[in-house]
Amino acid sequence: MPILKILKYPDPRLRKVAEEISLFDKSLETLSNDMLETMYKENGIGLAATQVDIHKRIVVIDVSEDRDDPMVFVNPVVTILDDKSLVPCEEGCLSVPGVNVEVMRPDKVKLNWLDIKGNNHEMHPEGLLTVCIQHEIDHLEGKLIADFLSPLKQSRLKKKATK
Ligand code: GNR
Ligand code: NI
């Protein structure tokens, strides 16, 4: 199965807003498998379709220690349950190589999504999954961890990335 090419900052295609998925066919399953394979090869804990230049609302995640718990989320939606409960995390991104950015994100959230067959699911994620799913949904909205840096650090990063 093919490894997909990951877009790198500051590629403008990373800024596209992804579209909701309504067709649950074989090609969606193929895409999720290719995304998982790409994520494992690049040693990431998550990957959004936007990062592989497919502008549909699907993400894959594996936050397990043994990298044996692949998860696929179609049309994921996070609802913040307590906007005062924020946790910091040093986030990295396969599309923004070479930087780690401390991001504060809500820690008490509800997650709704569809599986690859189109069935609805809901959970209250914990730990790294809470951070990662928000990082991936940011990708689907065209947002990157670079956006959390100060303007000065953003311009330095852009210069470095376009050299
Ligand atoms: O591999 C990744 N590690 C990571 C670490 C902290 C917070 C988020 C992430 S996601 C990232 C892979 C990636 O770029 N997903 O979009
Ligand atoms: Ni990322």
mmCIF file of C-alpha atoms and ligand atoms in Angstrom:
data_model
loop_
_atom_site.group_PDB
_atom_site.id
_atom_site.type_symbol
_atom_site.label_atom_id
_atom_site.label_comp_id
_atom_site.label_asym_id
_atom_site.label_seq_id
_atom_site.Cartn_x
_atom_site.Cartn_y
_atom_site.Cartn_z
ATOM 1 C CA MET A 1 0.000 0.000 0.000
ATOM 2 C CA PRO A 2 1.289 3.425 -0.854
ATOM 3 C CA ILE A 3 2.989 5.783 1.551
ATOM 4 C CA LEU A 4 1.509 9.242 1.039
ATOM 5 C CA LYS A 5 3.546 12.438 0.685
ATOM 6 C CA ILE A 6 3.210 14.850 3.609
ATOM 7 C CA LEU A 7 2.862 18.567 2.813
ATOM 8 C CA LYS A 8 5.296 20.822 4.673
ATOM 9 C CA TYR A 9 4.869 24.329 6.099
ATOM 10 C CA PRO A 10 4.438 26.892 4.557
ATOM 11 C CA ASP A 11 2.640 25.024 1.736
ATOM 12 C CA PRO A 12 -0.639 26.925 1.157
ATOM 13 C CA ARG A 13 -2.541 23.658 0.665
ATOM 14 C CA LEU A 14 -2.193 23.118 4.446
ATOM 15 C CA ARG A 15 -4.559 26.101 4.834
ATOM 16 C CA LYS A 16 -7.525 24.532 3.018
ATOM 17 C CA VAL A 17 -10.618 23.743 5.095
ATOM 18 C CA ALA A 18 -11.560 20.082 4.741
ATOM 19 C CA GLU A 19 -15.027 18.950 3.665
ATOM 20 C CA GLU A 20 -17.362 16.654 5.591
ATOM 21 C CA ILE A 21 -17.494 13.051 4.443
ATOM 22 C CA SER A 22 -20.845 11.556 3.449
ATOM 23 C CA LEU A 23 -19.777 8.602 1.284
ATOM 24 C CA PHE A 24 -18.559 5.514 3.140
ATOM 25 C CA ASP A 25 -17.133 3.421 0.357
ATOM 26 C CA LYS A 26 -14.128 1.206 -0.264
ATOM 27 C CA SER A 27 -11.990 4.178 -1.298
ATOM 28 C CA LEU A 28 -12.463 5.751 2.159
ATOM 29 C CA GLU A 29 -11.199 2.536 3.739
ATOM 30 C CA THR A 30 -8.199 2.520 1.384
ATOM 31 C CA LEU A 31 -7.459 6.141 2.302
ATOM 32 C CA SER A 32 -7.592 5.426 6.046
ATOM 33 C CA ASN A 33 -5.242 2.447 5.614
ATOM 34 C CA ASP A 34 -2.791 4.510 3.541
ATOM 35 C CA MET A 35 -2.920 7.299 6.134
ATOM 36 C CA LEU A 36 -2.227 4.835 8.969
ATOM 37 C CA GLU A 37 0.678 3.332 7.079
ATOM 38 C CA THR A 38 2.087 6.809 6.401
ATOM 39 C CA MET A 39 1.667 7.842 10.048
ATOM 40 C CA TYR A 40 3.483 4.715 11.305
ATOM 41 C CA LYS A 41 6.297 5.117 8.791
ATOM 42 C CA GLU A 42 6.844 8.729 9.867
ATOM 43 C CA ASN A 43 6.571 7.828 13.572
ATOM 44 C CA GLY A 44 3.706 10.226 14.146
ATOM 45 C CA ILE A 45 0.945 9.768 16.706
ATOM 46 C CA GLY A 46 -1.639 11.252 14.356
ATOM 47 C CA LEU A 47 -2.240 12.330 10.770
ATOM 48 C CA ALA A 48 -4.973 14.449 9.179
ATOM 49 C CA ALA A 49 -5.992 14.023 5.517
ATOM 50 C CA THR A 50 -5.128 17.698 4.905
ATOM 51 C CA GLN A 51 -1.470 16.803 5.501
ATOM 52 C CA VAL A 52 -1.529 14.430 2.537
ATOM 53 C CA ASP A 53 -3.349 16.953 0.318
ATOM 54 C CA ILE A 54 -6.767 15.335 0.669
ATOM 55 C CA HIS A 55 -9.237 17.904 1.921
ATOM 56 C CA LYS A 56 -11.747 15.628 3.600
ATOM 57 C CA ARG A 57 -12.557 15.342 7.304
ATOM 58 C CA ILE A 58 -10.728 12.151 8.258
ATOM 59 C CA VAL A 59 -7.892 11.670 10.746
ATOM 60 C CA VAL A 60 -5.950 8.689 12.039
ATOM 61 C CA ILE A 61 -4.369 8.434 15.484
ATOM 62 C CA ASP A 62 -2.367 5.942 17.522
ATOM 63 C CA VAL A 63 -1.336 7.190 20.958
ATOM 64 C CA SER A 64 -0.597 3.716 22.339
ATOM 65 C CA GLU A 65 2.831 2.858 23.752
ATOM 66 C CA ASP A 66 3.208 -0.228 21.530
ATOM 67 C CA ARG A 67 1.828 1.480 18.378
ATOM 68 C CA ASP A 68 -0.748 -1.252 18.014
ATOM 69 C CA ASP A 69 -3.986 0.712 18.491
ATOM 70 C CA PRO A 70 -4.893 2.376 15.191
ATOM 71 C CA MET A 71 -7.897 4.700 15.396
ATOM 72 C CA VAL A 72 -9.802 6.322 12.522
ATOM 73 C CA PHE A 73 -12.073 9.341 13.035
ATOM 74 C CA VAL A 74 -14.392 10.578 10.280
ATOM 75 C CA ASN A 75 -16.023 14.018 10.700
ATOM 76 C CA PRO A 76 -14.613 14.374 14.243
ATOM 77 C CA VAL A 77 -16.160 17.111 16.435
ATOM 78 C CA VAL A 78 -14.786 18.207 19.786
ATOM 79 C CA THR A 79 -17.069 19.992 22.251
ATOM 80 C CA ILE A 80 -15.353 21.828 25.087
ATOM 81 C CA LEU A 81 -17.014 20.871 28.383
ATOM 82 C CA ASP A 82 -14.995 23.221 30.621
ATOM 83 C CA ASP A 83 -13.204 26.140 28.987
ATOM 84 C CA LYS A 84 -11.263 26.900 32.192
ATOM 85 C CA SER A 85 -9.540 23.500 32.272
ATOM 86 C CA LEU A 86 -6.519 23.913 29.991
ATOM 87 C CA VAL A 87 -3.381 21.766 29.834
ATOM 88 C CA PRO A 88 -0.054 22.581 28.197
ATOM 89 C CA CYS A 89 1.585 20.170 25.747
ATOM 90 C CA GLU A 90 4.812 20.404 23.744
ATOM 91 C CA GLU A 91 3.405 19.639 20.322
ATOM 92 C CA GLY A 92 5.292 18.551 17.233
ATOM 93 C CA CYS A 93 3.909 18.229 13.716
ATOM 94 C CA LEU A 94 4.966 16.159 10.706
ATOM 95 C CA SER A 95 4.077 19.160 8.511
ATOM 96 C CA VAL A 96 6.143 21.589 10.601
ATOM 97 C CA PRO A 97 9.373 19.648 11.101
ATOM 98 C CA GLY A 98 12.039 20.795 13.526
ATOM 99 C CA VAL A 99 9.883 22.759 15.939
ATOM 100 C CA ASN A 100 8.054 22.037 19.142
ATOM 101 C CA VAL A 101 5.429 24.472 20.291
ATOM 102 C CA GLU A 102 3.833 24.622 23.705
ATOM 103 C CA VAL A 103 0.092 24.780 23.143
ATOM 104 C CA MET A 104 -2.587 25.152 25.837
ATOM 105 C CA ARG A 105 -5.703 23.176 25.031
ATOM 106 C CA PRO A 106 -8.952 22.299 26.775
ATOM 107 C CA ASP A 107 -8.631 19.055 28.728
ATOM 108 C CA LYS A 108 -12.306 18.358 29.371
ATOM 109 C CA VAL A 109 -13.902 17.647 26.015
ATOM 110 C CA LYS A 110 -16.458 15.397 24.373
ATOM 111 C CA LEU A 111 -15.565 13.789 21.066
ATOM 112 C CA ASN A 112 -18.127 12.753 18.450
ATOM 113 C CA TRP A 113 -17.179 11.037 15.210
ATOM 114 C CA LEU A 114 -18.174 8.482 12.608
ATOM 115 C CA ASP A 115 -16.309 5.259 11.966
ATOM 116 C CA ILE A 116 -15.287 4.003 8.542
ATOM 117 C CA LYS A 117 -18.744 2.429 8.069
ATOM 118 C CA GLY A 118 -20.558 5.665 8.949
ATOM 119 C CA ASN A 119 -21.665 4.673 12.462
ATOM 120 C CA ASN A 120 -21.809 7.364 15.175
ATOM 121 C CA HIS A 121 -19.562 7.288 18.246
ATOM 122 C CA GLU A 122 -19.029 9.464 21.292
ATOM 123 C CA MET A 123 -16.363 9.434 23.993
ATOM 124 C CA HIS A 124 -14.643 11.575 26.601
ATOM 125 C CA PRO A 125 -10.981 11.318 25.571
ATOM 126 C CA GLU A 126 -8.146 11.394 28.108
ATOM 127 C CA GLY A 127 -4.469 12.296 28.118
ATOM 128 C CA LEU A 128 -2.564 12.498 24.851
ATOM 129 C CA LEU A 129 -5.632 11.547 22.781
ATOM 130 C CA THR A 130 -7.369 14.749 23.966
ATOM 131 C CA VAL A 131 -4.435 16.838 22.724
ATOM 132 C CA CYS A 132 -3.907 14.891 19.509
ATOM 133 C CA ILE A 133 -7.512 14.945 18.289
ATOM 134 C CA GLN A 134 -7.595 18.746 18.736
ATOM 135 C CA HIS A 135 -4.270 19.063 16.855
ATOM 136 C CA GLU A 136 -5.729 16.977 13.998
ATOM 137 C CA ILE A 137 -9.032 18.895 13.873
ATOM 138 C CA ASP A 138 -6.934 22.091 13.649
ATOM 139 C CA HIS A 139 -5.361 20.611 10.465
ATOM 140 C CA LEU A 140 -8.845 20.008 9.004
ATOM 141 C CA GLU A 141 -9.520 23.716 9.622
ATOM 142 C CA GLY A 142 -6.220 24.765 8.014
ATOM 143 C CA LYS A 143 -4.578 25.629 11.329
ATOM 144 C CA LEU A 144 -1.001 24.688 12.289
ATOM 145 C CA ILE A 145 1.077 24.730 15.484
ATOM 146 C CA ALA A 146 3.182 27.458 13.805
ATOM 147 C CA ASP A 147 0.164 29.746 14.296
ATOM 148 C CA PHE A 148 0.660 29.539 18.063
ATOM 149 C CA LEU A 149 4.167 31.046 17.821
ATOM 150 C CA SER A 150 4.885 34.765 18.239
ATOM 151 C CA PRO A 151 4.977 36.754 14.960
ATOM 152 C CA LEU A 152 8.786 37.010 15.204
ATOM 153 C CA LYS A 153 9.197 33.242 15.631
ATOM 154 C CA GLN A 154 6.737 32.649 12.779
ATOM 155 C CA SER A 155 8.733 34.783 10.365
ATOM 156 C CA ARG A 156 11.995 33.099 11.388
ATOM 157 C CA LEU A 157 10.416 29.690 10.881
ATOM 158 C CA LYS A 158 9.053 30.676 7.464
ATOM 159 C CA LYS A 159 12.463 31.948 6.372
ATOM 160 C CA LYS A 160 14.127 28.739 7.530
ATOM 161 C CA ALA A 161 11.475 26.573 5.828
ATOM 162 C CA THR A 162 11.664 28.375 2.476
ATOM 163 C CA LYS A 163 15.468 28.524 2.286
HETATM 164 O O1 GNR B 1 3.532 12.966 15.828
HETATM 165 C C1 GNR B 1 2.946 13.915 16.365
HETATM 166 N N1 GNR B 1 3.167 14.163 17.678
HETATM 167 C C2 GNR B 1 2.415 15.060 18.431
HETATM 168 C C3 GNR B 1 2.891 15.424 19.684
HETATM 169 C C4 GNR B 1 2.176 16.279 20.490
HETATM 170 C C5 GNR B 1 0.969 16.778 20.057
HETATM 171 C C6 GNR B 1 0.488 16.447 18.795
HETATM 172 C C7 GNR B 1 1.201 15.585 17.997
HETATM 173 S S1 GNR B 1 0.581 15.149 16.431
HETATM 174 C C8 GNR B 1 2.057 14.779 15.557
HETATM 175 C C9 GNR B 1 1.757 14.199 14.186
HETATM 176 C C10 GNR B 1 1.056 15.248 13.352
HETATM 177 O O2 GNR B 1 1.628 16.163 12.812
HETATM 178 N N2 GNR B 1 -0.240 15.157 13.259
HETATM 179 O O3 GNR B 1 -0.932 16.080 12.590
HETATM 180 NI NI NI B 2 0.278 17.904 12.732
#
